[in-house]
PDB file of C-alpha atoms in Angstrom:
ATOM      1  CA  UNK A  13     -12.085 -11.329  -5.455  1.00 73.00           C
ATOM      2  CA  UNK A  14     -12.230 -10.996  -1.741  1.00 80.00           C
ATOM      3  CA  UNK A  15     -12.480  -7.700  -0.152  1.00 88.00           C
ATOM      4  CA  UNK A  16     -12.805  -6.545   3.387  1.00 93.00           C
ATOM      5  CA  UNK A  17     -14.331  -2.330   3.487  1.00 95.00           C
ATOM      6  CA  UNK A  18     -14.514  -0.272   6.826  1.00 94.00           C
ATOM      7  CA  UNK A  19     -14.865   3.354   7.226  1.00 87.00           C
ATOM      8  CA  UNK A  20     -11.614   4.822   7.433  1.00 82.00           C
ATOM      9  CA  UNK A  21     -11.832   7.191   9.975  1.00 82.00           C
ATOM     10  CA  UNK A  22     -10.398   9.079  11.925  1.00 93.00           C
ATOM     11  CA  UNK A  23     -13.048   8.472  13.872  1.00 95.00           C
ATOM     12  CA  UNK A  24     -13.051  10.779  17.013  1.00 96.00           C
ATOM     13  CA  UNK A  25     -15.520  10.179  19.970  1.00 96.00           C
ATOM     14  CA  UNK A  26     -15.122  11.649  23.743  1.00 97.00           C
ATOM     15  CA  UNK A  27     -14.647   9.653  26.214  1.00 97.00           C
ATOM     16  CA  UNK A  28     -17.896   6.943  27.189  1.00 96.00           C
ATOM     17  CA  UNK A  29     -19.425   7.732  23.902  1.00 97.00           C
ATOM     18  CA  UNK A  30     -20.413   4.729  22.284  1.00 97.00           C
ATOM     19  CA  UNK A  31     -18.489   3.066  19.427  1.00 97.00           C
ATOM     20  CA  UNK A  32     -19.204   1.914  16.199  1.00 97.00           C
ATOM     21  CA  UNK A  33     -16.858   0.714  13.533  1.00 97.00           C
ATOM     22  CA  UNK A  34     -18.573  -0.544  10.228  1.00 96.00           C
ATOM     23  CA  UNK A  35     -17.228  -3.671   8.447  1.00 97.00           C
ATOM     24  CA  UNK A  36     -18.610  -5.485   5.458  1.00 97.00           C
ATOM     25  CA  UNK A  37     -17.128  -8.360   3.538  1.00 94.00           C
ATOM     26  CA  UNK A  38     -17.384  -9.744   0.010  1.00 92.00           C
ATOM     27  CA  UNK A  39     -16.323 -13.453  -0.398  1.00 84.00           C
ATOM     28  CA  UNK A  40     -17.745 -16.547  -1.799  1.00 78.00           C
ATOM     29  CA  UNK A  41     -18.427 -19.180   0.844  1.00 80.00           C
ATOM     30  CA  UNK A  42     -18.433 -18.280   5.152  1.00 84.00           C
ATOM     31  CA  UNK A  43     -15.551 -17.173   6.070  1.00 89.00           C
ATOM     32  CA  UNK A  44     -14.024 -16.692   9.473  1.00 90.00           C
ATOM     33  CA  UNK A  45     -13.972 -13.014  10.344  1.00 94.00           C
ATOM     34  CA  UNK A  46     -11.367 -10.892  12.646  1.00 95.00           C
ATOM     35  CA  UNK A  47     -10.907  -7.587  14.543  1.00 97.00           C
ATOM     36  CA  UNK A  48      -7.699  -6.779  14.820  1.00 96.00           C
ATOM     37  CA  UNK A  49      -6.206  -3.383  17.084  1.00 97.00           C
ATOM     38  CA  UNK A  50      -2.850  -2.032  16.512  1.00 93.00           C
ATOM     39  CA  UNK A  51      -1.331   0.482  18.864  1.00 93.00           C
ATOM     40  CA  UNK A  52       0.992   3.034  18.283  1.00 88.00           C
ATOM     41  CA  UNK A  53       4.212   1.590  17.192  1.00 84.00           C
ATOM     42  CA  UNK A  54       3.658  -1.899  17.754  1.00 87.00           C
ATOM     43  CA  UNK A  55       2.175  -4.909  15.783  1.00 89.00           C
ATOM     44  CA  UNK A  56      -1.381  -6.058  15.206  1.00 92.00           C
ATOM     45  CA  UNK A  57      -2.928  -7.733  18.182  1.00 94.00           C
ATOM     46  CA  UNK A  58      -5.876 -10.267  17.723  1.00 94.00           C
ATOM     47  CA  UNK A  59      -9.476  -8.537  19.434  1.00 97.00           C
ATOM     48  CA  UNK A  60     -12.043 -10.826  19.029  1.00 96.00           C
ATOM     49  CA  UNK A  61     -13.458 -13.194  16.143  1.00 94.00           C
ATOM     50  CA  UNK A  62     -16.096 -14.940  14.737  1.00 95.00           C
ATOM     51  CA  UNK A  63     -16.188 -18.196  12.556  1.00 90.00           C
ATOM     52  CA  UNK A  64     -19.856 -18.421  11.571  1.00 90.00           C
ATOM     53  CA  UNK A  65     -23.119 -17.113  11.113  1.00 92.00           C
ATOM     54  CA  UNK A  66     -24.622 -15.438  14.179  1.00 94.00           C
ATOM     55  CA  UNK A  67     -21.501 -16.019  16.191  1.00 95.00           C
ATOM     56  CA  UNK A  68     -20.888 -13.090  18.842  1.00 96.00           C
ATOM     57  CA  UNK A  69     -16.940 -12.361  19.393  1.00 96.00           C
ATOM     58  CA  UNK A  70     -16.253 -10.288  22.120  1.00 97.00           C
ATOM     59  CA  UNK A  71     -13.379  -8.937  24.318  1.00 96.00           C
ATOM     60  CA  UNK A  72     -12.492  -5.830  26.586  1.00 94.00           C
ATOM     61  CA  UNK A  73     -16.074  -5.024  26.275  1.00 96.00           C
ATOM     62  CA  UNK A  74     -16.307  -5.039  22.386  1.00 98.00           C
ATOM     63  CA  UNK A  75     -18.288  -6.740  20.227  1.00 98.00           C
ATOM     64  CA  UNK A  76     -19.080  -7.771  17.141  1.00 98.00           C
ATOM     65  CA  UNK A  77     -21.629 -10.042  15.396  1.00 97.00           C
ATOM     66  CA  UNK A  78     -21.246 -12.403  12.296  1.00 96.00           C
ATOM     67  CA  UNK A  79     -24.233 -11.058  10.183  1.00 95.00           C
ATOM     68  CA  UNK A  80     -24.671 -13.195   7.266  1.00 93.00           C
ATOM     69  CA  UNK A  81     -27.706 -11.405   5.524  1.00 93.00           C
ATOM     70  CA  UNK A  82     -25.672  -8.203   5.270  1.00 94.00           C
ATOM     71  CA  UNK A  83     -22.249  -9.575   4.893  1.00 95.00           C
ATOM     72  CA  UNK A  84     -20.768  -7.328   8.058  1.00 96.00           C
ATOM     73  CA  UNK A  85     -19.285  -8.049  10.676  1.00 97.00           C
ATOM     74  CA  UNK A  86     -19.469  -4.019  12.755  1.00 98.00           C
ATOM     75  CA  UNK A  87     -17.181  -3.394  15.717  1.00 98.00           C
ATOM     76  CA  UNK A  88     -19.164  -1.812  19.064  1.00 98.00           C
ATOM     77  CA  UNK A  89     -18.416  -1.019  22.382  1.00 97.00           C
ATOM     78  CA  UNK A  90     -20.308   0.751  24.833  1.00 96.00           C
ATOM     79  CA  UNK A  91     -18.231   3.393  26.539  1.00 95.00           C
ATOM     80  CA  UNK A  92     -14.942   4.219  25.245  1.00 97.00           C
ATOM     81  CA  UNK A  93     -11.982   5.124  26.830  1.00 96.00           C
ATOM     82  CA  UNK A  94      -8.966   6.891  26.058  1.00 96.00           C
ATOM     83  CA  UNK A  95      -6.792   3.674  26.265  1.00 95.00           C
ATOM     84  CA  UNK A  96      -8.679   2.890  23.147  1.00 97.00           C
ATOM     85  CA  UNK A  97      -7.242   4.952  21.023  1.00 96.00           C
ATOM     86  CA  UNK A  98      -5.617   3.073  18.099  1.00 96.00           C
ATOM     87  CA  UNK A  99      -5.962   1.555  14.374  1.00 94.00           C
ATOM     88  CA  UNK A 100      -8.491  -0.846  14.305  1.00 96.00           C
ATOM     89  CA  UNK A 101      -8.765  -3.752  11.501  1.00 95.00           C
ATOM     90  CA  UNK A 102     -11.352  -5.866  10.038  1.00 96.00           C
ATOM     91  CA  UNK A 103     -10.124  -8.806   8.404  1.00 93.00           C
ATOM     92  CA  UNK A 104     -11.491 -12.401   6.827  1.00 91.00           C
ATOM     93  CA  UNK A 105     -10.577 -15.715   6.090  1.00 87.00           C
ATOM     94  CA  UNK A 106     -12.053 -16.711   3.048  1.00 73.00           C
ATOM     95  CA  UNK A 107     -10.244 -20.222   2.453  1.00 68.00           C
ATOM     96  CA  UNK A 108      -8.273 -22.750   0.195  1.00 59.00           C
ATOM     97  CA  UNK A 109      -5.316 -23.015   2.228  1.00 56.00           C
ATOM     98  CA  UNK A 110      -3.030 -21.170   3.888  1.00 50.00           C
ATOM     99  CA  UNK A 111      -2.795 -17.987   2.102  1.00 69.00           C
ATOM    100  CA  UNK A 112      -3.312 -15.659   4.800  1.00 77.00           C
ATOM    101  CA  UNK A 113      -6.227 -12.967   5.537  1.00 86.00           C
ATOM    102  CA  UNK A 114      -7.419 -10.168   3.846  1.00 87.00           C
ATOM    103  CA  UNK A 115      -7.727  -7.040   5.237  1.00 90.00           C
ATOM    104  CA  UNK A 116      -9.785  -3.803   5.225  1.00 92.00           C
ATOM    105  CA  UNK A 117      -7.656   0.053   5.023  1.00 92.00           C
ATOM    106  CA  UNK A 118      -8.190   0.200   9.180  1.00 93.00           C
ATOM    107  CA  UNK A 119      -9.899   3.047  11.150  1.00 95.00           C
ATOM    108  CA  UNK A 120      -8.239   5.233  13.010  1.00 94.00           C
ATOM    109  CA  UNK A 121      -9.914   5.996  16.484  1.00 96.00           C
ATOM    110  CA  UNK A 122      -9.637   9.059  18.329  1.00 96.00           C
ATOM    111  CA  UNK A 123     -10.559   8.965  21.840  1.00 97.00           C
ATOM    112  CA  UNK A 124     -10.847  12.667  23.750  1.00 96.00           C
ATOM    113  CA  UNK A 125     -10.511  13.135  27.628  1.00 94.00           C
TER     114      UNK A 125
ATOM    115  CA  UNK B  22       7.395 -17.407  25.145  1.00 72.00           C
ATOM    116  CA  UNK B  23       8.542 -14.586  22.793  1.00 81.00           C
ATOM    117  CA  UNK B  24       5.342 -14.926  20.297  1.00 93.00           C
ATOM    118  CA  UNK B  25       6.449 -13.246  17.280  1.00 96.00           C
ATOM    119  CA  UNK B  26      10.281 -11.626  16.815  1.00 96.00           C
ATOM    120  CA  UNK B  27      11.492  -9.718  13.722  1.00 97.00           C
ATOM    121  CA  UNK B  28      14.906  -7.725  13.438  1.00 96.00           C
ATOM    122  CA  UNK B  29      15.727  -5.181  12.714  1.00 96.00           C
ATOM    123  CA  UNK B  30      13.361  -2.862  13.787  1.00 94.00           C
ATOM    124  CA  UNK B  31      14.285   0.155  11.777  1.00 95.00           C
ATOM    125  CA  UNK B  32      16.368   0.041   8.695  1.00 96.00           C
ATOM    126  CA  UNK B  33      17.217   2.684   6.089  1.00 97.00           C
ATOM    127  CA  UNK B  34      18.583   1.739   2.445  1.00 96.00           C
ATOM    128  CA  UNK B  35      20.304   3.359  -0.467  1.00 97.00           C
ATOM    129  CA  UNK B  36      18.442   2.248  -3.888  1.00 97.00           C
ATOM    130  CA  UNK B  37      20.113  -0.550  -5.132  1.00 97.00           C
ATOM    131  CA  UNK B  38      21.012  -1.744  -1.478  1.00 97.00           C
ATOM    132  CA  UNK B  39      19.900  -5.418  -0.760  1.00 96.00           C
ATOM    133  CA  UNK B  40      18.838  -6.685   3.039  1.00 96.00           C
ATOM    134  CA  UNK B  41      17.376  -9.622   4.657  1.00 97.00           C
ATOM    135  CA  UNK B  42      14.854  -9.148   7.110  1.00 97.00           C
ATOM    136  CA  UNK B  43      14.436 -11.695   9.688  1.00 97.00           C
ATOM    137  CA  UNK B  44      11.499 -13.516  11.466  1.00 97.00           C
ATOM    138  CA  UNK B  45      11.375 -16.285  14.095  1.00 97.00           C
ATOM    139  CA  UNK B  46       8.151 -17.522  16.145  1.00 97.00           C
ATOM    140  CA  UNK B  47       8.332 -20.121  19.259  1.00 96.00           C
ATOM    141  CA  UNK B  48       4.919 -21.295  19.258  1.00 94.00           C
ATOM    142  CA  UNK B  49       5.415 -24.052  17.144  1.00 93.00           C
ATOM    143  CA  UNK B  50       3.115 -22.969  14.444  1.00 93.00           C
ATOM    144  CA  UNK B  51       3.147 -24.229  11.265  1.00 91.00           C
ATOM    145  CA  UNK B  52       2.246 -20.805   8.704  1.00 91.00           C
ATOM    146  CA  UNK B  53       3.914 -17.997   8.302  1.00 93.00           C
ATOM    147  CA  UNK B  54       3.575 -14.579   6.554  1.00 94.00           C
ATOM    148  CA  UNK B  55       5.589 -11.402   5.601  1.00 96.00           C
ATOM    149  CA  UNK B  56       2.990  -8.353   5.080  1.00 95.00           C
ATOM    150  CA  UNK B  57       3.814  -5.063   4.158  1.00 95.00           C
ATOM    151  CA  UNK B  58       1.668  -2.098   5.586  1.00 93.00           C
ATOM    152  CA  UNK B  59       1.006   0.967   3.827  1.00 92.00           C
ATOM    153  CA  UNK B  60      -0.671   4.083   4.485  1.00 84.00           C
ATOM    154  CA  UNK B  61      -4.060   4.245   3.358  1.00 79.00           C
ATOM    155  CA  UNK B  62      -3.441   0.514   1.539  1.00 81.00           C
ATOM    156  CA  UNK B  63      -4.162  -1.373   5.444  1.00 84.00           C
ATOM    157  CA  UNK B  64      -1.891  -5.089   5.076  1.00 89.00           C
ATOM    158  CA  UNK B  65      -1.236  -6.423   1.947  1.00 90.00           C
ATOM    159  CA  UNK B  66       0.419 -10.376   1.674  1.00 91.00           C
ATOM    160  CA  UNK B  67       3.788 -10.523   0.370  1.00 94.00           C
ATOM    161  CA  UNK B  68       4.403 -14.179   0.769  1.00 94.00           C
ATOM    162  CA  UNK B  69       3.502 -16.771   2.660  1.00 93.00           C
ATOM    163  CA  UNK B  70       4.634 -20.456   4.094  1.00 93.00           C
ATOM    164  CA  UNK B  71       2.049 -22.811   5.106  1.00 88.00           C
ATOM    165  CA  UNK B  72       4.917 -25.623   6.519  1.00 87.00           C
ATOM    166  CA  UNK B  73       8.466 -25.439   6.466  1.00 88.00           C
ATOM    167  CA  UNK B  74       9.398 -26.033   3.192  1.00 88.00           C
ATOM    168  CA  UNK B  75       7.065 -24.695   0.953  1.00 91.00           C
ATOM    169  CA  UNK B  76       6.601 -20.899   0.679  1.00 94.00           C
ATOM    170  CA  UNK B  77       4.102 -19.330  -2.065  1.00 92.00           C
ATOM    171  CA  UNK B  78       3.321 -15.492  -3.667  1.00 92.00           C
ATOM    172  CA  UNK B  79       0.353 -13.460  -2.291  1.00 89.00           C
ATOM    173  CA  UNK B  80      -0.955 -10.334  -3.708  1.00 87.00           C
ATOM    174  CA  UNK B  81       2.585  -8.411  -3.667  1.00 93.00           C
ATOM    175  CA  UNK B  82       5.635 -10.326  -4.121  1.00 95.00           C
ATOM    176  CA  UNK B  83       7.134  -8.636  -6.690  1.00 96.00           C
ATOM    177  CA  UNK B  84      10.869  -7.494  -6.062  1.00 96.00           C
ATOM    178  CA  UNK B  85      11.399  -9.966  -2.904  1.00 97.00           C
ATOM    179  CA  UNK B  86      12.036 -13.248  -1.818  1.00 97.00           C
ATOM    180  CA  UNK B  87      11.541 -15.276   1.116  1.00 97.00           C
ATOM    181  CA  UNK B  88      12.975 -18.664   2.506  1.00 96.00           C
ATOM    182  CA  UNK B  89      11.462 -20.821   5.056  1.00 96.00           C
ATOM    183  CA  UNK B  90      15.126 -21.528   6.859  1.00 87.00           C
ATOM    184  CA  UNK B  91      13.062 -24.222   9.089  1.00 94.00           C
ATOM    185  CA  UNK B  92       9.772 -24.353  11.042  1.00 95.00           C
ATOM    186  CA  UNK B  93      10.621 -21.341  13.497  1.00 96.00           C
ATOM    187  CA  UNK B  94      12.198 -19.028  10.877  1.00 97.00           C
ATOM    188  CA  UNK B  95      10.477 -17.215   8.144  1.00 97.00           C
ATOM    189  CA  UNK B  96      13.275 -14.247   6.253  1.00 97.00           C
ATOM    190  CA  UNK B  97      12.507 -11.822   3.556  1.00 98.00           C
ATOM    191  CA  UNK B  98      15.491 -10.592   1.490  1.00 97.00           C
ATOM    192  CA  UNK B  99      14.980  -7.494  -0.874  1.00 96.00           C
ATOM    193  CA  UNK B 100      17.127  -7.929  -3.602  1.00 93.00           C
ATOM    194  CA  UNK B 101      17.286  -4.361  -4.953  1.00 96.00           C
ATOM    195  CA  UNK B 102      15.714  -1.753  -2.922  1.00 96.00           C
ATOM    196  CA  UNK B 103      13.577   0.986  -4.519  1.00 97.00           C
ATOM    197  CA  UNK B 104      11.962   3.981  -2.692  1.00 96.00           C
ATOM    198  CA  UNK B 105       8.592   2.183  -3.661  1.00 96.00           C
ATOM    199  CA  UNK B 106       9.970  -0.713  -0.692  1.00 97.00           C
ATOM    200  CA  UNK B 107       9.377   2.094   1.897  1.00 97.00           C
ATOM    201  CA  UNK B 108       6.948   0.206   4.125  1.00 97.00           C
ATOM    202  CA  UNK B 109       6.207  -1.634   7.545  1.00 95.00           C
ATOM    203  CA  UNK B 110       7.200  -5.083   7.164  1.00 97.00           C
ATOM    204  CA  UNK B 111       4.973  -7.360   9.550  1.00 96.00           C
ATOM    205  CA  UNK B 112       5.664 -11.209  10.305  1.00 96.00           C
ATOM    206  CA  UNK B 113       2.855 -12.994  11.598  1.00 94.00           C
ATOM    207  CA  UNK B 114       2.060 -16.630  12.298  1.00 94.00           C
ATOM    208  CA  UNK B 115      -0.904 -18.984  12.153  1.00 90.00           C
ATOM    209  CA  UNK B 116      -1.496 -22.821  14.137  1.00 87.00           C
ATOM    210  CA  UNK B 117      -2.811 -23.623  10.491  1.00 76.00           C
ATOM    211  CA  UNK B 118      -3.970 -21.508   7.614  1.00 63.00           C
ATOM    212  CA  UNK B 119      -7.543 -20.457   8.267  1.00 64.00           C
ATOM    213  CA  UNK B 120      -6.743 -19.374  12.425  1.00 74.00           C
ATOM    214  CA  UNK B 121      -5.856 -16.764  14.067  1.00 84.00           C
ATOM    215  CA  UNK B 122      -2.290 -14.717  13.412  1.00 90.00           C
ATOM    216  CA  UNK B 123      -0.135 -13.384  15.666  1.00 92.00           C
ATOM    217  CA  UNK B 124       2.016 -10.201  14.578  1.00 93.00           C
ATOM    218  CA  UNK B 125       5.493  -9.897  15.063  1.00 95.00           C
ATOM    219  CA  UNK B 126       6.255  -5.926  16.079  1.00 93.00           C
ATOM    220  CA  UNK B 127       7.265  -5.033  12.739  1.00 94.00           C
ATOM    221  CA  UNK B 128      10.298  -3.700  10.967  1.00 96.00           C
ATOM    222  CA  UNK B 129      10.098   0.029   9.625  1.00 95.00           C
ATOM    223  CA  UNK B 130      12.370   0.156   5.916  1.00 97.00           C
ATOM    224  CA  UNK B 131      12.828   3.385   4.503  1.00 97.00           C
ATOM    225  CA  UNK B 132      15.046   3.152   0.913  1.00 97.00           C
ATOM    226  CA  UNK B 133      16.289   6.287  -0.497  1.00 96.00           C
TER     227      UNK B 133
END
């Protein structure tokens, strides 16, 4: 079936070290792909997207780009800060109706002063 | 605009103890979903609604139920609790199926 993998952290950086976050996605057709950034003790909030091949989604200076060839979908960001710090979740939309997305474990980020 | 609401926000249960837990969105969207977040397991889909009316099983729905009041309300009632319940429970809800969700804040259920 459908299946979304990420590391699974923690991942700890310092502070303007440069982010990456690796997602990859099994599914049969293209399907729409999500970040998604929970906080400490609150819900999941939507970071950026992408709904086909090649697509860039970006937002609060992340990024991540729909890469058909290799099925991923990785989560960057220049220079992190500590506001960043939180669980971060890769998710897809595979189709066929309304039956919600499917989501990777989440990686926990770490960011030092 | 409220987005997403759920209540309660913490509850703790006895085995055996039943409870409904509540969900209501004011964006007029038409799917909803009840998730359950584990540690180590990310969000797995209890149920789902895709229009008021109709609600259907995702990958966990064993030992709950859900009912789709109307288009703004989404509940899920636990029947019997069991320790194995212990979870986050997140409501979320989607313009149409294959869009973006928005996440309620979540309820934290602890059965003993």
């Amino acid at each position: 079936g459908d299946s979304v993998t990420q590391m699974e952290g923690p991942v700890t950086l310092s502070e303007e070290a440069f982010l990456t976050i690796n997602c990859t996605y099994t599914a049969t057709g293209y399907p729409s792909l999500f970040w998604y950034v929970q906080y400490p003790g609150e819900g999941l909030q939507l970071l950026l997207k992408a709904t086909k091949a090649d697509d860039k989604g970006s937002n609060k200076g992340f990024e991540a780009t729909y890469r058909k060839e290799t099925t991923s979908f990785h989560l960057e960001k220049g220079s992190v800060q500590v506001s960043d710090s939180a669980v971060y979740f890769c998710a897809q939309y595979s189709g066929g109706g309304a039956d919600g997305l499917t989501f990777g474990k989440g990686t926990h980020l770490i960011i030092q002063p | 605009n409220a987005g997403v609401t759920q209540t309660p926000k913490f509850q703790v249960l006895k085995t055996g103890q039943s409870m409904t837990l509540q969900c209501a969105q004011d964006m007029n969207h038409n799917s909803m979903y009840w998730y359950r977040q584990d540690p180590g397991m990310g969000l797995r889909l209890i149920y789902y609604s895709a229009s008021e009316g109709t609600t259907d099983k995702g990958e966990v729905p064993n030992g709950y139920n859900v009912s789709r009041l109307n288009k703004r309300e989404f509940s899920l009632r636990l029947e019997s609790a069991a320790p194995s319940q212990t979870s986050v429970y997140f409501c979320a809800s989607s313009p149409r199926g294959d869009n973006e969700q928005f996440f309620g804040p979540g309820t934290r259920l602890t059965v003993l």
